[in-house]
mmCIF file with all atom_site columns, C-alpha atoms in Angstrom:
data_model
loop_
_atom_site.group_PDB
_atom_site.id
_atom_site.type_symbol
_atom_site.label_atom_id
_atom_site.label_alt_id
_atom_site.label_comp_id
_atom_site.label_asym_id
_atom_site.label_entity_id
_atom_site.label_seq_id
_atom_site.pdbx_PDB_ins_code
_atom_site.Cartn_x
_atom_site.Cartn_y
_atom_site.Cartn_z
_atom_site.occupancy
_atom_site.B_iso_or_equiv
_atom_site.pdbx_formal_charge
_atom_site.auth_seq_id
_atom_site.auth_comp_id
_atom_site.auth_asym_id
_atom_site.auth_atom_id
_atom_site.pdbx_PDB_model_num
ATOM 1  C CA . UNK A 1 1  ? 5.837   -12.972 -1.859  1.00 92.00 ? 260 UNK A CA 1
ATOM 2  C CA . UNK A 1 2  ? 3.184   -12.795 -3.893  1.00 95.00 ? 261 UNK A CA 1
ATOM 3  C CA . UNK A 1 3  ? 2.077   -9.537  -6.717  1.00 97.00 ? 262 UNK A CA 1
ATOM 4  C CA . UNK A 1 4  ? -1.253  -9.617  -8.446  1.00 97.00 ? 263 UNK A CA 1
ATOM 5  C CA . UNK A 1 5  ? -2.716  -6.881  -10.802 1.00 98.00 ? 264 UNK A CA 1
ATOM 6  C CA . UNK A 1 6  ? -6.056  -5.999  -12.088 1.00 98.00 ? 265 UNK A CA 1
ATOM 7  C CA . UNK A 1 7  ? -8.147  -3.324  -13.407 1.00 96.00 ? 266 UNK A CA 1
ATOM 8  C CA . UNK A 1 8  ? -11.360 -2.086  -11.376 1.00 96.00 ? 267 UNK A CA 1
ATOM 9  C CA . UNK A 1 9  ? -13.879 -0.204  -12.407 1.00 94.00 ? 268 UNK A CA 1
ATOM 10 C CA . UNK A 1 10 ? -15.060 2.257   -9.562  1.00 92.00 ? 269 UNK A CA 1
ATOM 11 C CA . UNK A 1 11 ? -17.368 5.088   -9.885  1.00 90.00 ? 270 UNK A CA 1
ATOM 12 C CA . UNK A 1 12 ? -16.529 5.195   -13.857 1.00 89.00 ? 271 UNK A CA 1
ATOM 13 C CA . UNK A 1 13 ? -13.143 5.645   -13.369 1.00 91.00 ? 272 UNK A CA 1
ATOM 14 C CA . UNK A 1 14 ? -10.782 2.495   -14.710 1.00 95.00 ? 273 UNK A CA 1
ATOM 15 C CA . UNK A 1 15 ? -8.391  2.082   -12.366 1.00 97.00 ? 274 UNK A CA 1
ATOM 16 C CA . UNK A 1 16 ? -5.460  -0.418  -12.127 1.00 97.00 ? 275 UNK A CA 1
ATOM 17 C CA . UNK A 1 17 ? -5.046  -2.181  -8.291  1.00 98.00 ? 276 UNK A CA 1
ATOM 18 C CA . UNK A 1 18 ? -1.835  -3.547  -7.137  1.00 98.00 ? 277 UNK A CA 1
ATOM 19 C CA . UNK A 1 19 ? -1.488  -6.112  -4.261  1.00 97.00 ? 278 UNK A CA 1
ATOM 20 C CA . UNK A 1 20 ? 1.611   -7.313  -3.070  1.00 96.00 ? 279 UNK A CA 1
ATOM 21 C CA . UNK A 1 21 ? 1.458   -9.973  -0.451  1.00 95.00 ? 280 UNK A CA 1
ATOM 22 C CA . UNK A 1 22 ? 3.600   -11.292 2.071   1.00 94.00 ? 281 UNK A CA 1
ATOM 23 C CA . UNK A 1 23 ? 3.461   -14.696 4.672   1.00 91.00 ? 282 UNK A CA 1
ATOM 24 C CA . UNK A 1 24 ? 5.510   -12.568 7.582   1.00 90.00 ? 283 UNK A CA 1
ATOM 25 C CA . UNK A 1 25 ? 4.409   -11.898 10.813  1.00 90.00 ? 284 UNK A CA 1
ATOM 26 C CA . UNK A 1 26 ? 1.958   -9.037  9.970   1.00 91.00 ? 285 UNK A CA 1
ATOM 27 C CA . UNK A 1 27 ? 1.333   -5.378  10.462  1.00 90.00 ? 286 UNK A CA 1
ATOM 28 C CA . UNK A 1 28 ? 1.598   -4.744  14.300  1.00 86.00 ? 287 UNK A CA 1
ATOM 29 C CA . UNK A 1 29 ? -1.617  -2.902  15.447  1.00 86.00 ? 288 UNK A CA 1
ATOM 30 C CA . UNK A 1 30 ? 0.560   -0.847  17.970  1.00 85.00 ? 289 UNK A CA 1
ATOM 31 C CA . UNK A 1 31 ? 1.366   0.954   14.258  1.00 85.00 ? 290 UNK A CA 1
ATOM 32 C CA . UNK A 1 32 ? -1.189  0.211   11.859  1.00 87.00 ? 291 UNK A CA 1
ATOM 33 C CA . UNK A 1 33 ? -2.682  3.530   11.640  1.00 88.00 ? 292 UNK A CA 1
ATOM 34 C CA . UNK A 1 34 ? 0.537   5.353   11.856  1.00 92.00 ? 293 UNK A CA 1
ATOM 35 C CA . UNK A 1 35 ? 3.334   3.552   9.227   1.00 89.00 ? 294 UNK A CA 1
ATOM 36 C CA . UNK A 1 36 ? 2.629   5.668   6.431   1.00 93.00 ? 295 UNK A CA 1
ATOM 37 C CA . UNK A 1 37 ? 3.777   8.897   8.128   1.00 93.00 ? 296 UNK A CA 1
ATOM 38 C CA . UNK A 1 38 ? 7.070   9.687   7.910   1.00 94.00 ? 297 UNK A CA 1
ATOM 39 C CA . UNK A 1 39 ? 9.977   8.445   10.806  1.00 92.00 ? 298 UNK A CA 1
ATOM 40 C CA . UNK A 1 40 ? 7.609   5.873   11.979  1.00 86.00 ? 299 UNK A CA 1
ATOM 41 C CA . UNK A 1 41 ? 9.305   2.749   11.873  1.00 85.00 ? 300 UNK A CA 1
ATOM 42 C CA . UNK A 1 42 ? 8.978   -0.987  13.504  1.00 82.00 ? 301 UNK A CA 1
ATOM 43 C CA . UNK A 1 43 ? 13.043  -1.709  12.613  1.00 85.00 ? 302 UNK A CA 1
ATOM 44 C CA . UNK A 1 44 ? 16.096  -1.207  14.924  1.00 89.00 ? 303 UNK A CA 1
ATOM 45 C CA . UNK A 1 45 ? 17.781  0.656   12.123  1.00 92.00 ? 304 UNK A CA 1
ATOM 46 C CA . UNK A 1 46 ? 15.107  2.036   10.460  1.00 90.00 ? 305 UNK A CA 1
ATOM 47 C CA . UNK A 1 47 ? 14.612  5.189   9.088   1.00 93.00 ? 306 UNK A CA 1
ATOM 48 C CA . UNK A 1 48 ? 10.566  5.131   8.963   1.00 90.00 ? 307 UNK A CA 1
ATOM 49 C CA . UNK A 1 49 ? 10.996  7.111   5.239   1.00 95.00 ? 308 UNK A CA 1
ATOM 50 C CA . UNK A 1 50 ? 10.136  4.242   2.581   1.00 93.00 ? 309 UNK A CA 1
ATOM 51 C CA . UNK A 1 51 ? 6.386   3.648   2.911   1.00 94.00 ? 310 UNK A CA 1
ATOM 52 C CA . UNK A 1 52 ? 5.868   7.579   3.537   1.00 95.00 ? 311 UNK A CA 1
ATOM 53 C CA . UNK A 1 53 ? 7.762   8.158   0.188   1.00 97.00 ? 312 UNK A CA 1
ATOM 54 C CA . UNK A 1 54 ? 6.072   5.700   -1.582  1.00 97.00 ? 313 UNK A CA 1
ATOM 55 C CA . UNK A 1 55 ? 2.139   7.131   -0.412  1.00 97.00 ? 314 UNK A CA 1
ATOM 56 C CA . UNK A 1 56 ? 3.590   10.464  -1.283  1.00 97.00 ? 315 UNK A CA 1
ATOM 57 C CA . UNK A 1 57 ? 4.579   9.339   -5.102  1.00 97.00 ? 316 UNK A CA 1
ATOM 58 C CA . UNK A 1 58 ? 1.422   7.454   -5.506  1.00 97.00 ? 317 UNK A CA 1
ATOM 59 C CA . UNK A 1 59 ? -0.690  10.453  -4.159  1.00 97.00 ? 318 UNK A CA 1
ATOM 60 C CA . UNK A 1 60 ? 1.168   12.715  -6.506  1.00 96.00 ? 319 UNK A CA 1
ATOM 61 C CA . UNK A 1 61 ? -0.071  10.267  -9.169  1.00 94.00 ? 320 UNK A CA 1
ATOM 62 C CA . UNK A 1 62 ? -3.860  11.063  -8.528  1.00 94.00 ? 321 UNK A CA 1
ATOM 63 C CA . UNK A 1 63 ? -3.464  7.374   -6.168  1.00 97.00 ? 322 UNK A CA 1
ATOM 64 C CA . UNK A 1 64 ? -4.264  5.325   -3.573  1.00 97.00 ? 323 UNK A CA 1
ATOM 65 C CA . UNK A 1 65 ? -1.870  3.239   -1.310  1.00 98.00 ? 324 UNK A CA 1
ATOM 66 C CA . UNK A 1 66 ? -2.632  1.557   1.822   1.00 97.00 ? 325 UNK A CA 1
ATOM 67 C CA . UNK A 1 67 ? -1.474  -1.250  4.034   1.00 95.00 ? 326 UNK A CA 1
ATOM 68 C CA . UNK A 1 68 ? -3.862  -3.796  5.493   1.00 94.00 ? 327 UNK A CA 1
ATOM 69 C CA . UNK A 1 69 ? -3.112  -7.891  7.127   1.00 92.00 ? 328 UNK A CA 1
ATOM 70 C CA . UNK A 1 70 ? -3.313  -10.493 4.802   1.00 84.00 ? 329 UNK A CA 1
ATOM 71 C CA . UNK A 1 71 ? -6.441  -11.925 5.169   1.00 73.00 ? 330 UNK A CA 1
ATOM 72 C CA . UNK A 1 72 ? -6.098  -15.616 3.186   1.00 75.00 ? 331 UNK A CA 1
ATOM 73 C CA . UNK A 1 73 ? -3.021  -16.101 5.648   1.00 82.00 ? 332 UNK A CA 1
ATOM 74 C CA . UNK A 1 74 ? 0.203   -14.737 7.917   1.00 87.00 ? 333 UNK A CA 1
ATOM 75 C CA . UNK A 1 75 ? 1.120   -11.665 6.651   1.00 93.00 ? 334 UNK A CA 1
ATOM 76 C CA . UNK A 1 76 ? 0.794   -8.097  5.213   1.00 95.00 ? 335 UNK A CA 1
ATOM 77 C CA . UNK A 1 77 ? -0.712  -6.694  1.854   1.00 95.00 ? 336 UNK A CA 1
ATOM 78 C CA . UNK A 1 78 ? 0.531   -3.447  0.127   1.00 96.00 ? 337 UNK A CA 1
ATOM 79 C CA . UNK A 1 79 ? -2.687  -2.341  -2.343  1.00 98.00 ? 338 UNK A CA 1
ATOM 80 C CA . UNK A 1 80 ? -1.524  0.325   -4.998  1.00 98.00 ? 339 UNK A CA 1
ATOM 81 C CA . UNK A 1 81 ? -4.703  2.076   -6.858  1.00 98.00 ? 340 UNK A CA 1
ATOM 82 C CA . UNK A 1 82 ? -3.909  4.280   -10.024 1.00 97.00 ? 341 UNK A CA 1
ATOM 83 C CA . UNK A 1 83 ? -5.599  5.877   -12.400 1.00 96.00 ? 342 UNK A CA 1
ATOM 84 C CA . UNK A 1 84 ? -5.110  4.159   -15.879 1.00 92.00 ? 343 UNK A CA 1
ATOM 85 C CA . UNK A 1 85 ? -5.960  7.644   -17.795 1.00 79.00 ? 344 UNK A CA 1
ATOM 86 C CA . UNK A 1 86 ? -5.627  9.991   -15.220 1.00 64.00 ? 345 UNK A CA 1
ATOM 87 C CA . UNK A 1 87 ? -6.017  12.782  -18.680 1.00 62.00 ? 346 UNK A CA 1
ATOM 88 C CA . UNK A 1 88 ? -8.724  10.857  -20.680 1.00 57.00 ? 347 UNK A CA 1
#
């Protein structure tokens, strides 16, 4: 697992960007464009809540939150973008 943070500048906004970055198997196409919505899940005991929750939260924090494959190697990559002064 690995997490890395850093702060982007896009369209004059600062914004702080979160990766988190596994070496699993991946995100399964079957379900890419459908694991953020809510009772989707991949598990046998799943509940298909958690990454819906967590887009909602992040959206209600003026965010963005998407999953995409790991590109350097096996595995998936969260990416969490906030706004550092959402008020400023």
């Amino acid at each position: 697992l690995k997490i890395s943070a850093k702060t982007l500048n896009i369209e004059d906004n600062k914004i702080i960007e979160i990766r988190i970055i596994d070496s699993g198997p991946g995100i399964d196409p079957a379900v890419e464009s459908s694991l953020l919505e809510p009772y989707i899940t991949t598990k046998e005991k799943g509940t298909g809540l958690g990454l819906a929750i967590v887009k909602k939260i992040i959206d209600e924090h003026s965010g963005t939150f998407w999953l995409e494959n790991n590109r350097e190697q096996n595995g998936a990559c969260a990416v969490i973008r906030l706004p550092v002064n959402l008020f400023s």
